[in-house]
Structure formats: structure tokens, C-alpha cells
Short mmCIF file of C-alpha atoms and ligand atoms in Angstrom, two decimals:
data_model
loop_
_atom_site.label_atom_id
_atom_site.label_comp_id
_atom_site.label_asym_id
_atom_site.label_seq_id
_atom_site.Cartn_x
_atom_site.Cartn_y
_atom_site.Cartn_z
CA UNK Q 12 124.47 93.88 179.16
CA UNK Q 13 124.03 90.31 180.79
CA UNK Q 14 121.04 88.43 178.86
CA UNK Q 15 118.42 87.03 181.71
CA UNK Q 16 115.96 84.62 181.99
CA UNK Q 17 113.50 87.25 181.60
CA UNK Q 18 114.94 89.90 178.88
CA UNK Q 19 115.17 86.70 177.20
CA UNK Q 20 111.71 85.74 177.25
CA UNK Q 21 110.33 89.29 176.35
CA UNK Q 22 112.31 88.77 173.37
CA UNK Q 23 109.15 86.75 171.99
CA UNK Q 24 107.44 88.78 169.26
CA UNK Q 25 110.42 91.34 169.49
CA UNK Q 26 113.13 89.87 167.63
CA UNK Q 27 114.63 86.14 166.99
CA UNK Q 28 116.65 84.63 169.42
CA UNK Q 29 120.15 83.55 168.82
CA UNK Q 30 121.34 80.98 170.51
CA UNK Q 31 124.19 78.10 170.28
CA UNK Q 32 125.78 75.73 172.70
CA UNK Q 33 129.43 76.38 173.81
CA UNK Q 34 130.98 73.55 175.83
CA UNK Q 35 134.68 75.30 177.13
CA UNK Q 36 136.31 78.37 177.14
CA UNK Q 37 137.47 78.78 173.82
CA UNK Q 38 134.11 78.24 172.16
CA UNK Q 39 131.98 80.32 174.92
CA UNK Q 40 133.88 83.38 173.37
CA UNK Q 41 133.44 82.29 169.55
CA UNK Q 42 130.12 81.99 170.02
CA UNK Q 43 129.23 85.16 172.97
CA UNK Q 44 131.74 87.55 170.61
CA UNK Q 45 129.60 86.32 167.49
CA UNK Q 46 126.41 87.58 169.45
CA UNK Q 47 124.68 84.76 170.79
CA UNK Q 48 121.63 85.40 173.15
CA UNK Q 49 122.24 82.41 175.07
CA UNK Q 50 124.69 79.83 175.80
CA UNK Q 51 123.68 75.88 175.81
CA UNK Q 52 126.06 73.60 177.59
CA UNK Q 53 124.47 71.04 175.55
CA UNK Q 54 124.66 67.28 176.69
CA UNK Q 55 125.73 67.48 173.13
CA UNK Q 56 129.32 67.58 174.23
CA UNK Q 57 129.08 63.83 174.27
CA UNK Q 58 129.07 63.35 171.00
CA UNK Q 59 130.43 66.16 169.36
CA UNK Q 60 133.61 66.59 171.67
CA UNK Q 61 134.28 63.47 174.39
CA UNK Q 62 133.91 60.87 171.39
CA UNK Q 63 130.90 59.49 172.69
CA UNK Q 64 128.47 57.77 170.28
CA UNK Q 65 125.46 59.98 171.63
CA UNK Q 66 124.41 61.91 174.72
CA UNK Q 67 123.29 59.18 177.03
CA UNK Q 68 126.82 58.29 178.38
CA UNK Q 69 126.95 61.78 179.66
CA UNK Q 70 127.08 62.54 183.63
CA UNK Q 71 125.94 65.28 186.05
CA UNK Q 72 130.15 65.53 186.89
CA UNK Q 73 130.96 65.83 182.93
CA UNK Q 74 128.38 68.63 182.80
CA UNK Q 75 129.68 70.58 185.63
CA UNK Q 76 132.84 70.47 184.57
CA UNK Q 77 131.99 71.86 181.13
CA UNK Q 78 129.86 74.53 182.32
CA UNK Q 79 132.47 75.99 184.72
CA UNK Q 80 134.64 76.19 181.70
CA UNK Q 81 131.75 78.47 180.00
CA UNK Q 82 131.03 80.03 182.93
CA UNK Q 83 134.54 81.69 183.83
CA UNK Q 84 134.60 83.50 180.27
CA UNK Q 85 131.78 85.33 182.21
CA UNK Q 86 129.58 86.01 179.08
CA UNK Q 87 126.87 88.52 178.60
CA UNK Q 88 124.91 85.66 177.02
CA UNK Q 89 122.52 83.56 179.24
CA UNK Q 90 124.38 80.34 180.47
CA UNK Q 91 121.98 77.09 180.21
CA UNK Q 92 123.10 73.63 181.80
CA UNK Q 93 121.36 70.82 180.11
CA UNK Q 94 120.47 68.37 182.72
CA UNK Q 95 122.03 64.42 181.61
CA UNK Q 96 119.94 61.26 180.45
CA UNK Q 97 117.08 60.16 182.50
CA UNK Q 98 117.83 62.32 185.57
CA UNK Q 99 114.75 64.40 185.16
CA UNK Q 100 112.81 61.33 186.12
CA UNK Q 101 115.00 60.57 190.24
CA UNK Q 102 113.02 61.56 193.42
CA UNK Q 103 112.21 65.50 193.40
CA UNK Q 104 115.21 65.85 195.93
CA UNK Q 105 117.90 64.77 193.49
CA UNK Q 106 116.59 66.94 190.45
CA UNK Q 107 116.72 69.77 193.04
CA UNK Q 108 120.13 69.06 194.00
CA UNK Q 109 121.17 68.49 190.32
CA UNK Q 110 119.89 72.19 189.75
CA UNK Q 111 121.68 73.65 192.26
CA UNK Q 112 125.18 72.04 190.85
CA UNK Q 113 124.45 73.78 187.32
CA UNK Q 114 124.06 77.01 189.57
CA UNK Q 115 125.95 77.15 192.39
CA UNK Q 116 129.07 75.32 190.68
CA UNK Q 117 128.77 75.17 186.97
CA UNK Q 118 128.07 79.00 186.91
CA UNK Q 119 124.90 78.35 184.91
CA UNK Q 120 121.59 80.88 184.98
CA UNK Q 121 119.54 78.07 184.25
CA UNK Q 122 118.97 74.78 183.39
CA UNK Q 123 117.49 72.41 180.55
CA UNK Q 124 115.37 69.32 180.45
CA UNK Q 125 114.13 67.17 177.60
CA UNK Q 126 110.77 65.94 178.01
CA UNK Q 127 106.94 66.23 177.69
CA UNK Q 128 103.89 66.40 179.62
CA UNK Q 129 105.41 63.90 181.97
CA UNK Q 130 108.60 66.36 183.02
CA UNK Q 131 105.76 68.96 183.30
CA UNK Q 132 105.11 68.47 187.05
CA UNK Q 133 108.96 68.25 188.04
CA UNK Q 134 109.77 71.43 186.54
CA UNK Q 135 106.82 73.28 187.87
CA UNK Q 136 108.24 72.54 191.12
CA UNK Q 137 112.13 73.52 190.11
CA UNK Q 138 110.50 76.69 188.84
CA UNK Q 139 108.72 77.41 192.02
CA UNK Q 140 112.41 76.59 194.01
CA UNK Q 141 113.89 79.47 191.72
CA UNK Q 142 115.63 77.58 188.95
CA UNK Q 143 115.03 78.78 185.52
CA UNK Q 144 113.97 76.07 183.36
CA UNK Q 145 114.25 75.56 179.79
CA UNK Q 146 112.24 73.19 177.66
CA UNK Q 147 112.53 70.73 175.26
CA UNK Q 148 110.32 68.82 173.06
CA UNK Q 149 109.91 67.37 169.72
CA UNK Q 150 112.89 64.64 168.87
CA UNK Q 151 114.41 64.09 171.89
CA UNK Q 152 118.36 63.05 171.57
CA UNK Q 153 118.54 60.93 175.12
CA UNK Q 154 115.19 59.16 174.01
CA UNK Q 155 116.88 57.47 171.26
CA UNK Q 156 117.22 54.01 172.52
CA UNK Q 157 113.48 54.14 172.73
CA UNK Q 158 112.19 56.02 170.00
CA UNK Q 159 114.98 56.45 167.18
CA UNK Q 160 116.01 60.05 165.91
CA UNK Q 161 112.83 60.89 164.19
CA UNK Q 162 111.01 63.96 162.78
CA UNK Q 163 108.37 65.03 164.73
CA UNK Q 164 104.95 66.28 163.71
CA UNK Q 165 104.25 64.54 160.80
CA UNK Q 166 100.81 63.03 161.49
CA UNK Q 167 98.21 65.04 163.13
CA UNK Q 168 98.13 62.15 166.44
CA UNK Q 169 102.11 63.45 166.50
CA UNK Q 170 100.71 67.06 165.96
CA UNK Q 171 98.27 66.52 168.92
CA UNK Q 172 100.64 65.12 171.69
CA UNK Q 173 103.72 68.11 170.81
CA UNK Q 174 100.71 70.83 170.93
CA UNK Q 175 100.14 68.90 174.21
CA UNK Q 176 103.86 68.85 175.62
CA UNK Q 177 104.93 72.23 174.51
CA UNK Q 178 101.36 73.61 176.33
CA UNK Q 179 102.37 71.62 179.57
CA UNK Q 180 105.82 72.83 179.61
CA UNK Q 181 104.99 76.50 179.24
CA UNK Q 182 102.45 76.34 181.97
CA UNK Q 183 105.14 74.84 184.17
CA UNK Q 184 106.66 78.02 184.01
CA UNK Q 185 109.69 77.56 181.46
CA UNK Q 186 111.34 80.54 179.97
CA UNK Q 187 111.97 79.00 176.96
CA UNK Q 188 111.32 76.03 174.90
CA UNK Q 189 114.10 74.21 172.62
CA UNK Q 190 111.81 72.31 169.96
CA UNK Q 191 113.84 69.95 168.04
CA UNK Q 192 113.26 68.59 164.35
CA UNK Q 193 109.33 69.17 164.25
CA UNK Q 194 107.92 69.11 161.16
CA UNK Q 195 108.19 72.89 159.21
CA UNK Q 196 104.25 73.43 158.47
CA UNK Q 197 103.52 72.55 162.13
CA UNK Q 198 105.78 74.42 163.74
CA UNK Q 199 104.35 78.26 163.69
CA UNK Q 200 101.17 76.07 165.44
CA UNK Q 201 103.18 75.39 168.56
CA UNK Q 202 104.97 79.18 168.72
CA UNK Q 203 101.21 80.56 168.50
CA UNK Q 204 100.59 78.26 171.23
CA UNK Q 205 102.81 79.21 174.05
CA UNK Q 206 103.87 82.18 175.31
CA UNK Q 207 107.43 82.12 175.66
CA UNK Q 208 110.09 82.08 172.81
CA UNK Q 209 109.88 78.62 170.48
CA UNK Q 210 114.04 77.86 169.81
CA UNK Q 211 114.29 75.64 166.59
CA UNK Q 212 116.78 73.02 165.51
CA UNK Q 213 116.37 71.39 162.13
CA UNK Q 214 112.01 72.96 162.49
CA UNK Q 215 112.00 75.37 159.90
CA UNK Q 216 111.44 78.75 160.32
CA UNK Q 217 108.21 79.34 161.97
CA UNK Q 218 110.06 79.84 165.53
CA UNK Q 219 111.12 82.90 167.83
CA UNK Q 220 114.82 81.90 167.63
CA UNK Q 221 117.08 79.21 166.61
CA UNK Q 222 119.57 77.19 168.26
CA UNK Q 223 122.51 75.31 166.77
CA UNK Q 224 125.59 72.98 167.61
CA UNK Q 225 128.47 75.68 167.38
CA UNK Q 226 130.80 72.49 166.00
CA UNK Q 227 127.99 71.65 162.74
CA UNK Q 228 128.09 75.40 162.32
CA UNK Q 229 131.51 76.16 161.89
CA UNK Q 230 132.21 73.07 160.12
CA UNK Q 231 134.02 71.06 162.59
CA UNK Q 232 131.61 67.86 162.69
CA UNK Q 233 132.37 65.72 160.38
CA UNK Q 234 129.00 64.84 159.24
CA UNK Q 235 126.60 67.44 160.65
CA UNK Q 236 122.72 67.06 160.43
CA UNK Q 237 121.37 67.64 157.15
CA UNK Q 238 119.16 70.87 158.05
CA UNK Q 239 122.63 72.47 158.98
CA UNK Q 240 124.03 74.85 156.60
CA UNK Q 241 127.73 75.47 157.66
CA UNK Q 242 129.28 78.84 157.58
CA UNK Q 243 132.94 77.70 157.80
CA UNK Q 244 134.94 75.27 157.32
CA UNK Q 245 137.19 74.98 160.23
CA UNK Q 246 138.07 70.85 160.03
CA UNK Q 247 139.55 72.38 156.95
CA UNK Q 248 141.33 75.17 157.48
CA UNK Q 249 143.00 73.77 160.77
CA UNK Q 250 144.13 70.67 158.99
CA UNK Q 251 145.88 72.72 156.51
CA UNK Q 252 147.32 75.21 159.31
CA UNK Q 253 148.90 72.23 160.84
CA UNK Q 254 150.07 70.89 157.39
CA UNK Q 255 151.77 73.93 156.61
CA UNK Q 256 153.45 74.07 160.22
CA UNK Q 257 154.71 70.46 159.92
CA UNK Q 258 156.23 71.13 156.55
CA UNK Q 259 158.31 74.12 158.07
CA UNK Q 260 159.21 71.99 161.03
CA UNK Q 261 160.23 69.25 158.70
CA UNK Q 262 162.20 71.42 156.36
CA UNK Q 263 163.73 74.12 158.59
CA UNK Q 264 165.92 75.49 156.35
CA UNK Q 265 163.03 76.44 153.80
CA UNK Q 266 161.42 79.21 156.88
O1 KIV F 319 122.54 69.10 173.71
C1 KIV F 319 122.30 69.93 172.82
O2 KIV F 319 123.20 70.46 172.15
C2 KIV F 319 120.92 70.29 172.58
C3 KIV F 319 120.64 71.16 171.40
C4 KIV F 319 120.75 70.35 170.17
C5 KIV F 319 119.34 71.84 171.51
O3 KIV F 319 120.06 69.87 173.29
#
């Protein structure tokens, strides 16, 4: 059965929530077959598959393009668009119109936006125009020109303003809020805060689901974040596929 916005959020306090990001057809089925809840067209897809050095190169057009892929395996998991750098922050109009591409062409159920108290107000009014919003908070990847990659949560100012963010974006009206690399012993203080499901990356366990990179997972980056624990080794095993297959094409007689 198709996962919505809403059997996804009364997941909270039911079970954890699985969820990874998929970025093309192939990988939309590893990961929907494997039993993902939801689906995260990450902005991710900068980094970990177009060779870009981090997300902020990434564009509205890249996204759309990726989530159509996703979207025409037609998967029972929830399909989330993650919005690009900085574009939460254009004239109400835009962000509207940038929602409506994740929905009406990428094929997405919903979109994503990184950001705080200050994104609070924009998606309270995306929320009220019928687009599903998920949060995030914590480190935020298309901040980190600004503010580094760095753990969250570690001094009780820190603890203050994330209690603060994730509160605001829950009363926006999220679904769901992605909290990235906050401090372990803080984090079950921010799920006991809100009421809709807490995803984790690299925050320990005290969340209602977790969310990974499919790529660190299934060992295909080649240096994935240290709080990832790879079940495969892909990189690996595909080298040596192709090794094997050159050696017969090489050497036909030996087939
Ligand atoms: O872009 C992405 O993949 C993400 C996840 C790391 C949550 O935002």
C-alpha cells in the first residue's frame, strides 16, 4: 500500500521509520524493494552522483529531473523532493511555484526544506497551499559555506536554538522532521518535543526513524560519514565484476 504523508506521520510512537534517498530508477527500486518508508530525492545527488563537491551547485531543473526518474518506478514508498540551496528564502511566489514542479512534474508527494525558525513562516504557508512539507534541522549541508559541517547540540545555547527550530517547524505544520548530526544525549529531547516523527542521520538513536544516503549504505561512496556503518560493499564487488568481464574479453579463448 502507497505510504502517505499522513500514515507516515502516525507512524510516531508506532514503529521506526525507514527511510533513504534514491536519486534514479535503478536505486528507487533497491531501496522501495528493501522496504523503505520513504523516498528522499536528496540534494545529495550533488555530491554523491553528479561529481559535485557539495549540494549547493544543485538546481531546481537537476532536481526535477531526478525525481521523475524516482517517480516513474511508481513506489509504494513516500516520494520527497528536497528543495535546492537558498531557494527557501525567494519571494513566497517562487517557493510556491518550486513546490508545484516537485509535484506536478517530478512526481513527488512532498517536498523538503533545510532550515530553522526562519523557514518556519514560509512553510506554514506551503502547508496551508497543500504541499506536504518535510523538515530539516540540526547540521545543515547547503549552510556550509557559512557555518562548516558541524555537530549540533553540543552546548546547551546550541541545545536551546534546535529545541527552538524543531518546535517552529512542527507548528508550521511539517509531517516530518529530518534532524541531521545532533548530538546523541540531546536528541530523545527534541523527539519528546514535537509531535511528528524525528528522522536521524549521524544523531544516535533517540529518534522515530532514520534516514541514510543509499550510496554510504551500500558501500558505493568512497569515503562515507563516519556514523555510517555500511552493509555492502558494492564499489567492490562491481570493480571486480568488471575485472573478471575484461579478462574474458581480453582472453576469449579462455570462456
Ligand atoms: O540531501 C540529502 O540526502 C539529505 C539527507 C542527508 C537527509 O538531506
Amino acid at each position: 500500500m502507497k505510504t502517505t504523508t499522513r500514515s507516515l506521520r502516525a507512524l510516531k510512537g508506532v514503529r521506526p521509520v525507514v527511510c533513504l534517498t534514491a536519486y534514479d530508477a535503478p536505486t528507487a527500486r533497491i531501496a522501495a524493494e528493501g522496504g523503505a518508508d520513504l523516498l528522499l530525492v536528496g540534494d545529495s545527488v550533488g555530491n554523491t552522483v553528479l561529481g559535485l563537491p557539495d549540494t549547493v551547485g544543485v538546481t531546481m531543473d537537476m532536481m526535477i529531473h531526478h525525481t521523475a526518474a524516482v517517480a516513474r518506478t511508481k513506489p509504494d514508498a513516500l516520494i520527497v523532493g528536497d528543495l535546492p540551496f537558498a531557494l527557501a528564502h525567494d519571494s513566497f511566489s517562487k517557493l510556491l511555484g518550486y513546490a508545484r514542479r516537485f509535484l506536478q512534474e517530478g512526481g513527488a508527494q512532498a517536498v523538503k526544506i533545510e532550515g530553522g525558525a526562519t523557514v518556519a513562516p514560509a512553510i506554514a504557508k506551503l502547508v496551508d497551499a497543500g504541499i506536504p512539507i518535510m523538515g530539516h534541522v540540526g547540521l545543515l549541508p547547503q549552510r556550509f559555506h557559512a557555518t562548516g559541517y558541524r555537530r549540533r547540540g553540543l552546548t546547551p545555547q546550541d541545545q536551546v536554538k534546535l529545541l527552538a527550530d524543531a518546535v517552529a517547524i512542527a507548528e508550521a505544520g511539517a509531517f516530518a522532521l529530518v534532524v541531521e548530526c545532533v548530538d546523541e544525549t540531546f536528541m530523545p529531547a527534541i523527539t519528546a518535543a514535537v509531535r511528528i516523527p524525528t528522522i536521524g542521520i549521524g544523531s544516535g538513536r533517540g529518534c522515530d526513524g532514520q534516514i541514510l544516503v543509499l550510496h554510504d549504505l551500500l558501500g558505493l561512496t568512497p569515503e562515507p560519514p563516519s556514523f555510517v556503518r555500511p552493509e555492502a560493499n558494492l564499489h567492490r564487488d562491481a570493480v571486480a565484476a568488471v575485472r573478471r568481464w575484461a579478462k574474458k574479453v581480453r582472453n576469449p579463448s579462455r570462456r
